[in-house]
C-alpha positions as a LaTeX table, in Angstrom:
\begin{tabular}{lrrr}
\hline
Residue & $x$ (\AA) & $y$ (\AA) & $z$ (\AA) \\
\hline
Unk1 & $-6.43$ & 1.42 & 5.74 \\
Unk2 & $-8.29$ & 4.13 & 3.61 \\
Unk3 & $-11.73$ & 4.28 & 3.20 \\
Unk4 & $-12.17$ & 3.46 & $-0.66$ \\
Unk5 & $-16.32$ & 3.76 & $-1.35$ \\
Unk6 & $-15.86$ & 3.60 & $-5.01$ \\
Unk7 & $-13.02$ & 3.29 & $-7.62$ \\
Unk8 & $-14.56$ & 4.36 & $-11.33$ \\
Unk9 & $-13.04$ & 3.90 & $-14.45$ \\
Unk10 & $-14.72$ & 6.89 & $-16.77$ \\
Unk11 & $-12.75$ & 8.78 & $-19.24$ \\
Unk12 & $-14.56$ & 12.39 & $-18.14$ \\
Unk13 & $-12.99$ & 12.22 & $-14.96$ \\
Unk14 & $-15.26$ & 14.09 & $-12.48$ \\
Unk15 & $-18.52$ & 15.40 & $-14.37$ \\
Unk16 & $-22.37$ & 15.41 & $-13.64$ \\
Unk17 & $-22.70$ & 11.75 & $-13.39$ \\
Unk18 & $-20.11$ & 10.94 & $-10.62$ \\
Unk19 & $-20.64$ & 14.06 & $-8.69$ \\
Unk20 & $-24.57$ & 14.11 & $-8.42$ \\
Unk21 & $-25.03$ & 10.48 & $-8.75$ \\
Unk22 & $-22.19$ & 7.98 & $-7.40$ \\
Unk23 & $-20.87$ & 10.20 & $-4.68$ \\
Unk24 & $-24.40$ & 10.39 & $-3.02$ \\
Unk25 & $-25.27$ & 6.62 & $-3.28$ \\
Unk26 & $-21.79$ & 5.65 & $-1.50$ \\
Unk27 & $-21.09$ & 8.45 & 0.90 \\
Unk28 & $-17.89$ & 9.48 & $-0.61$ \\
Unk29 & $-16.71$ & 12.94 & 0.75 \\
Unk30 & $-13.66$ & 13.10 & $-1.16$ \\
Unk31 & $-12.93$ & 12.47 & $-4.92$ \\
Unk32 & $-9.71$ & 11.55 & $-5.71$ \\
Unk33 & $-8.60$ & 11.45 & $-9.39$ \\
Unk34 & $-5.54$ & 9.38 & $-9.87$ \\
Unk35 & $-4.16$ & 10.59 & $-13.63$ \\
Unk36 & $-0.61$ & 11.66 & $-14.35$ \\
Unk37 & $-2.04$ & 14.20 & $-17.07$ \\
Unk38 & $-4.67$ & 15.91 & $-14.87$ \\
Unk39 & $-2.21$ & 16.27 & $-11.79$ \\
Unk40 & $-0.60$ & 18.76 & $-13.49$ \\
Unk41 & $-3.22$ & 20.59 & $-15.36$ \\
Unk42 & $-4.72$ & 23.88 & $-13.25$ \\
Unk43 & $-7.52$ & 24.35 & $-15.80$ \\
Unk44 & $-8.87$ & 20.49 & $-16.19$ \\
Unk45 & $-8.74$ & 20.70 & $-12.15$ \\
Unk46 & $-10.97$ & 24.11 & $-12.31$ \\
Unk47 & $-13.62$ & 22.41 & $-14.85$ \\
Unk48 & $-13.51$ & 19.24 & $-12.23$ \\
Unk49 & $-13.97$ & 21.48 & $-9.35$ \\
Unk50 & $-17.10$ & 22.90 & $-10.78$ \\
Unk51 & $-18.71$ & 20.07 & $-11.30$ \\
Unk52 & $-18.10$ & 18.62 & $-7.65$ \\
Unk53 & $-20.41$ & 18.22 & $-4.97$ \\
Unk54 & $-20.30$ & 20.97 & $-2.54$ \\
Unk55 & $-19.73$ & 18.48 & 0.55 \\
Unk56 & $-17.02$ & 16.69 & $-1.03$ \\
Unk57 & $-13.12$ & 17.79 & $-1.60$ \\
Unk58 & $-11.34$ & 17.12 & $-4.36$ \\
Unk59 & $-7.86$ & 15.95 & $-4.91$ \\
Unk60 & $-5.71$ & 15.22 & $-8.33$ \\
Unk61 & $-2.98$ & 13.09 & $-7.59$ \\
Unk62 & $-0.17$ & 11.18 & $-10.20$ \\
Unk63 & $-0.34$ & 7.33 & $-10.22$ \\
Unk64 & 2.71 & 7.80 & $-8.14$ \\
Unk65 & 1.40 & 9.93 & $-5.37$ \\
Unk66 & $-1.74$ & 8.31 & $-4.88$ \\
Unk67 & 0.09 & 5.17 & $-4.44$ \\
Unk68 & 2.45 & 6.86 & $-2.09$ \\
Unk69 & 0.23 & 8.92 & 0.01 \\
Unk70 & $-3.63$ & 6.76 & 0.05 \\
Unk71 & $-2.76$ & 4.58 & 3.62 \\
Unk72 & $-2.13$ & 8.38 & 5.09 \\
Unk73 & $-5.96$ & 9.06 & 4.70 \\
Unk74 & $-8.19$ & 9.85 & 7.66 \\
Unk75 & $-10.84$ & 7.55 & 8.94 \\
Unk76 & $-13.41$ & 10.26 & 8.13 \\
Unk77 & $-12.22$ & 10.77 & 4.55 \\
Unk78 & $-14.72$ & 8.11 & 2.59 \\
Unk79 & $-12.45$ & 8.17 & $-0.63$ \\
Unk80 & $-13.84$ & 7.63 & $-4.21$ \\
Unk81 & $-10.53$ & 7.24 & $-6.49$ \\
Unk82 & $-11.27$ & 8.37 & $-10.44$ \\
Unk83 & $-9.07$ & 6.59 & $-13.24$ \\
Unk84 & $-9.42$ & 7.67 & $-16.70$ \\
Unk85 & $-8.65$ & 3.56 & $-18.04$ \\
Unk86 & $-7.77$ & 0.40 & $-16.44$ \\
Unk87 & $-4.00$ & 0.60 & $-16.98$ \\
Unk88 & $-4.11$ & 3.66 & $-14.30$ \\
Unk89 & $-6.36$ & 1.06 & $-12.08$ \\
Unk90 & $-3.86$ & $-1.76$ & $-12.32$ \\
Unk91 & $-0.92$ & 0.38 & $-11.32$ \\
Unk92 & $-2.67$ & 1.36 & $-8.28$ \\
Unk93 & $-3.61$ & $-2.13$ & $-7.11$ \\
Unk94 & $-0.15$ & $-3.37$ & $-8.41$ \\
Unk95 & 1.43 & $-0.10$ & $-5.98$ \\
Unk96 & $-0.47$ & $-1.60$ & $-3.06$ \\
Unk97 & $-3.34$ & 0.83 & $-3.29$ \\
Unk98 & $-6.74$ & $-1.73$ & $-1.55$ \\
Unk99 & $-8.86$ & $-1.65$ & $-4.55$ \\
Unk100 & $-11.85$ & $-4.38$ & $-4.47$ \\
Unk101 & $-14.09$ & $-3.70$ & $-7.07$ \\
Unk102 & $-14.19$ & $-1.33$ & $-9.94$ \\
Unk103 & $-16.73$ & 0.16 & $-11.39$ \\
Unk104 & $-16.49$ & 0.58 & $-15.22$ \\
Unk105 & $-18.42$ & 3.53 & $-16.05$ \\
Unk106 & $-17.56$ & 5.21 & $-19.46$ \\
Unk107 & $-14.73$ & 4.03 & $-21.83$ \\
Unk108 & $-15.43$ & 6.36 & $-24.45$ \\
Unk109 & $-15.21$ & 4.13 & $-28.60$ \\
Unk110 & $-11.65$ & 5.57 & $-30.27$ \\
Unk111 & $-9.83$ & 4.31 & $-32.77$ \\
Unk112 & $-8.92$ & 0.51 & $-32.14$ \\
Unk113 & $-11.27$ & 0.35 & $-29.74$ \\
Unk114 & $-14.38$ & $-2.01$ & $-30.00$ \\
Unk115 & $-17.86$ & $-1.18$ & $-28.33$ \\
Unk116 & $-18.71$ & $-3.82$ & $-25.70$ \\
Unk117 & $-21.22$ & $-2.63$ & $-23.50$ \\
Unk118 & $-23.33$ & 0.75 & $-23.33$ \\
Unk119 & $-20.77$ & 2.84 & $-22.69$ \\
Unk120 & $-17.70$ & 0.84 & $-22.96$ \\
Unk121 & $-15.35$ & 0.45 & $-25.69$ \\
Unk122 & $-12.24$ & $-1.29$ & $-25.02$ \\
Unk123 & $-8.79$ & $-2.84$ & $-27.02$ \\
Unk124 & $-6.74$ & $-6.04$ & $-26.06$ \\
Unk125 & $-4.77$ & $-3.75$ & $-23.91$ \\
Unk126 & $-7.42$ & $-2.50$ & $-22.25$ \\
Unk127 & $-9.08$ & $-6.46$ & $-22.00$ \\
Unk128 & $-5.62$ & $-7.78$ & $-20.61$ \\
Unk129 & $-5.70$ & $-5.43$ & $-17.57$ \\
Unk130 & $-9.17$ & $-6.25$ & $-16.91$ \\
Unk131 & $-7.98$ & $-9.73$ & $-16.72$ \\
Unk132 & $-4.94$ & $-9.24$ & $-14.33$ \\
Unk133 & $-7.32$ & $-6.69$ & $-12.16$ \\
Unk134 & $-9.38$ & $-10.36$ & $-11.92$ \\
Unk135 & $-6.51$ & $-12.45$ & $-11.27$ \\
Unk136 & $-5.13$ & $-9.96$ & $-8.23$ \\
Unk137 & $-8.70$ & $-10.32$ & $-6.98$ \\
Unk138 & $-10.60$ & $-7.24$ & $-7.72$ \\
Unk139 & $-14.52$ & $-7.35$ & $-8.45$ \\
Unk140 & $-15.25$ & $-5.84$ & $-11.82$ \\
Unk141 & $-18.46$ & $-4.12$ & $-12.42$ \\
Unk142 & $-19.95$ & $-2.39$ & $-15.86$ \\
Unk143 & $-22.64$ & 0.05 & $-14.92$ \\
Unk144 & $-22.89$ & 3.96 & $-15.97$ \\
Unk145 & $-25.57$ & 5.22 & $-13.02$ \\
Unk146 & $-26.03$ & 4.11 & $-9.67$ \\
Unk147 & $-29.74$ & 3.02 & $-10.50$ \\
Unk148 & $-29.47$ & 1.02 & $-13.73$ \\
Unk149 & $-28.44$ & $-2.60$ & $-13.62$ \\
Unk150 & $-24.98$ & $-3.83$ & $-13.96$ \\
Unk151 & $-24.10$ & $-5.10$ & $-17.42$ \\
Unk152 & $-22.56$ & $-8.72$ & $-17.74$ \\
Unk153 & $-18.44$ & $-8.11$ & $-17.41$ \\
Unk154 & $-18.08$ & $-11.32$ & $-19.72$ \\
Unk155 & $-18.76$ & $-8.72$ & $-22.79$ \\
Unk156 & $-15.26$ & $-7.70$ & $-21.76$ \\
Unk157 & $-13.74$ & $-10.92$ & $-22.80$ \\
Unk158 & $-15.54$ & $-11.60$ & $-26.07$ \\
\hline
\end{tabular}
């Protein structure tokens, strides 16, 4: 069973907060970005590698590759999975990735979305994905950084 120490939704993927705060708090030594577009975008990968802490490896896998390879992880790998949106997390869970909890960190406001928490904007499809994740037994948490209190997940469903 892979040691998944954090699963985070953040549309910025790997950046300063993830690299400097979350990884240290959860003890991650592998940052796995599960994202179809980034898995083939060497430029974005290079930018994210610059933000990653020196002690952590990075991987940029498609959703399908993540599902197919996660169970081959070494016991020494403490994995932080970072996804851009709840749809990708749901695909991972439905594909058998053993995710028990999802940290909802940053979902930018865009057309068709409504702001529901400090750094979280959702549309109806996002809400449906969060509901499905809950139905599958996945705990949800809205928390930007480790040293701030979690916001109520009830905000997602209003």
